[in-house]
Amino acid sequence: MISKASIETAYCFLHQKLRVFEYSTLDWQKDDIEIAIDSYVATMPKELYDMLADGQNDFLRDHSRFESDMRSAVGKLETLLQLNG
């Protein structure tokens, strides 16, 4: 079972990073966000990561899909928060 606290923490972190990432024009800032997300993913509860990743073992870790992966994760987390609200 995924705790509500884990969902809320993941949502807050990823949502905030996505908002900065999508409006940033600085490559170094985007790179820093990717590094921060990668570090967070390494500590995220496995059950939560697996649910968000939907079978993609490099979810949130593939540079070519990074922004779309973040959008997907934030959307899924929003849905979970609404269901558990």
Backbone as a ProteinNet text record, in pm:
[ID]
protein_1_A
[PRIMARY]
MISKASIETAYCFLHQKLRVFEYSTLDWQKDDIEIAIDSYVATMPKELYDMLADGQNDFLRDHSRFESDMRSAVGKLETLLQLNG
[TERTIARY]
84.5	0	88.2	53	127	63.9	145.8	91.6	53.2	-45.9	-88.7	25.7	104.8	219.1	319.6	343.8	436.3	383.4	255.1	192.6	201.6	169.3	174.1	315.6	412.5	551.5	598	569.3	608.4	540.7	412.7	340.2	400.7	421.8	476.2	612.4	698	833.2	830	762	761	685.7	576.3	499.3	584.4	651.9	736.4	849.9	915.3	1026.5	977.5	861	805.2	779	721.6	690.6	816.7	922.3	1048.6	1105.3	1106.2	1164.1	1097	965.1	895	911.3	943.9	961.7	1107.6	1196.7	1337.8	1395.6	1482	1556.1	1703.7	1736.6	1875.5	1903.8	1993	2024.2	2078.5	2162.9	2219.6	2111.5	2009.3	1900.7	1818.6	1792.6	1719.8	1800.5	1931.8	2017.7	2013.7	2017.5	2009.9	1878.4	1771	1640.1	1640.2	1697.5	1705.6	1785.7	1893.6	1976.1	1897.3	1826.5	1747.3	1636.4	1570.1	1463.7	1522.6	1636.5	1701.1	1735.1	1784.8	1815.1	1688.2	1582.7	1455.9	1400.5	1404.4	1352.7	1425.4	1553.3	1631	1581.4	1514.3	1465.1	1313.2	1246.6	1101	1057.3	946.6	896.9	880.6	934.5	934.2	793.6	698.2	560.4	506.1	537.8	493.2	563.2	693.8	768.1	715.6	696	647.3	511	424.4	292.6	304.9	389.7	407.6	475.5	573.4	653.6	578.2	479.6	398.6	485.3	585.5	669.7	793.3	810.6	929	1039.7	1143.7	1247.1	1334.9	1326.3	1404.1	1314	1195.2	1098.9	1161.1	1147	1204.1	1357	1416.2	1562.6	1615.3	1527.2	1565.1	1555.1	1668.5	1673.8	1575.4	1560.8	1475.7	1327.2	1287.4	1146.3	1123.1	1222.5	1216.6	1094.4	1073.2	960.4	826.2	810.6	683.4	664	771.9	761.4	716.8	772.5	731	583.4	538.6	397.1	307.8	348.2	272.7	267	380.6	386	298.9	308	227.7	78.9	41.1	-99.3	-149.9	-70.7	-110.4	-119.3	-24.3	-25.8	-146.6	-182.1	-301.6	-425.7	-435.8	-549.5	-552.1	-436.8	-430.9	-472.3	-429.9	-466.4	-616.9	-676.8	-821.1	-895.8	-846.6	-910.6	-895.7	-783.6	-754	-783.4	-839.5	-863.3	-957.8
-119.2	0	124.4	217.6	342.9	443.4	501.9	595.8	728	791.9	923	1023	1011.7	1102.2	1087	963.5	940.3	1001.9	988.5	1045.7	1198.1	1256.8	1402.4	1455.9	1389	1432.1	1426	1314.2	1298.7	1404.7	1426.1	1525.6	1664.9	1705.9	1840	1858.2	1759.1	1768.7	1770.5	1674.4	1666.3	1782.6	1824.3	1936.4	2064	2089.7	2209.7	2203.7	2089.9	2075.9	2086.2	2031	2040.9	2186	2262.3	2402.8	2482.1	2459.1	2528.6	2479.7	2348.1	2288	2339.7	2342.8	2376.7	2523.3	2610.2	2751.1	2795.5	2707.3	2743	2752.7	2847.9	2860.6	2829.3	2784.7	2758.6	2608.4	2566.8	2424	2369.1	2447.1	2398.5	2378	2462.9	2449.8	2323.6	2298.6	2176.9	2052.5	2057.3	1945.3	1922.4	2030.5	2019	1956.3	1989.8	1931.7	1782.2	1744	1600.8	1525.4	1584.1	1521	1510.6	1616.2	1615.2	1509.5	1499.6	1399.5	1259	1238.7	1107.8	1069.1	1162.6	1135.2	1103.7	1177.9	1153.5	1015.6	980.6	851.2	736.6	754.3	650.1	624.3	722.8	707.8	691.2	704.6	694.8	551.7	536.7	401	324.1	202.8	122.7	103.2	78.6	56.5	180.3	297.7	422.2	441.1	420.7	434.7	337.2	212.2	112	148.8	203.2	244.2	360.4	456.9	570.7	529.2	441.1	400.9	312.4	240.7	153.9	64.3	2.7	-93.1	-36.9	93.8	154.8	163.4	83.3	80.7	205.6	289.6	413.2	537.3	517.1	626	737.8	860.1	980.1	981.8	888.6	881.1	883	893	896.8	1042.3	1099.3	1241.2	1275	1186	1216.6	1221.9	1157.8	1156.4	1227.2	1292.7	1342.8	1431.6	1531.8	1622.4	1550.2	1465.4	1393.4	1294.6	1233.4	1145.6	1223.9	1343.5	1425.6	1461.2	1499.7	1533.7	1412.7	1297.5	1174.9	1146.3	1155.7	1128.1	1226.1	1353.7	1454.9	1428.5	1394	1363.1	1243.5	1137.8	1019.6	1050.9	1129.4	1166.2	1253.8	1345.4	1428.2	1340.2	1241.2	1149.2	1073.2	1023.7	952.3	1042.2	1166.9	1259.5	1285.8	1296.4	1317.4	1195.9	1077	953.9	933.6	980.1	961.4	1085.9	1188.3	1317.1	1309.4
0	0	0	-82.9	-93.8	2.5	87.3	185.5	119.6	178.3	129.4	140.2	245.2	263	149.4	105.7	-6	-134.6	-156.1	-275.6	-271.1	-156.5	-142.3	-160.6	-101.8	-113.4	-258	-324.1	-464	-550.8	-526.8	-606.1	-588.3	-466	-440.3	-506.1	-489.3	-545.1	-697.3	-757.9	-903.3	-967.6	-907.7	-961.3	-962.3	-852.7	-843.4	-945.1	-955.3	-1050.1	-1194.3	-1222.4	-1357.7	-1394.3	-1303.9	-1333.9	-1364.2	-1290.4	-1318	-1450.9	-1471	-1591.1	-1717.7	-1718.8	-1842	-1882.5	-1788.6	-1822.2	-1824.5	-1787.7	-1784	-1924.6	-1943.2	-2068.8	-2046.7	-1926.2	-1889.7	-1889.7	-1977.1	-1986.2	-1854.4	-1786.8	-1660.4	-1555.1	-1557.3	-1460.9	-1490	-1616.3	-1654.2	-1617.1	-1639	-1600.9	-1450.1	-1373.9	-1227.2	-1182.8	-1250.8	-1217.4	-1248.2	-1360.9	-1393.2	-1287.5	-1241.6	-1137.6	-1007.6	-971.7	-848.1	-854.6	-968.3	-984.7	-978.7	-1041.6	-1037	-893.2	-815.9	-674.5	-596.6	-623.7	-554.5	-589.8	-717.2	-762.8	-691.5	-665.1	-598.1	-455.5	-395.9	-257.9	-250.3	-362.8	-367.5	-332.8	-261.5	-235.8	-367	-370.6	-493.1	-548.9	-463.6	-509.1	-581.2	-530.1	-593.4	-727.9	-729.7	-855.2	-960	-921.1	-1015.4	-1072.3	-987.9	-1034.1	-1134.4	-1104.1	-1193.8	-1324.1	-1313.7	-1429.7	-1527.2	-1477.8	-1563.6	-1652.5	-1590.2	-1660.7	-1728.7	-1729.3	-1791	-1684.9	-1701.3	-1597.7	-1594.7	-1696.7	-1698.5	-1686	-1631.1	-1613.6	-1529.6	-1575	-1512.4	-1515.1	-1589.9	-1596.6	-1740	-1835.6	-1976.3	-2022.3	-2059	-2096.2	-2208.7	-2305.4	-2421.3	-2387.2	-2276.6	-2236.2	-2103.2	-2051.5	-1915.3	-1888.6	-1971.6	-1946.9	-1959.7	-2059.2	-2073.4	-1958.6	-1910.2	-1793.2	-1670.3	-1652.3	-1537.5	-1547.9	-1665.5	-1684.1	-1652.4	-1699.2	-1672.7	-1522.9	-1456.2	-1312.5	-1234.8	-1266.5	-1196.8	-1219.3	-1340.5	-1369.7	-1290.6	-1284.3	-1207.9	-1058.7	-1009.8	-867.8	-834.7	-924.3	-903.3	-892.2	-979.1	-975.3	-842.4	-798.9	-671.3	-555.2	-557.3	-450.2	-449.5	-565.9	-572.8	-520.4	-550.9	-506	-355	-301.2	-159.7	-76.1	-141.3	-75.4	34.9
[MASK]
+++++++++++++++++++++++++++++++++++++++++++++++++++++++++++++++++++++++++++++++++++++

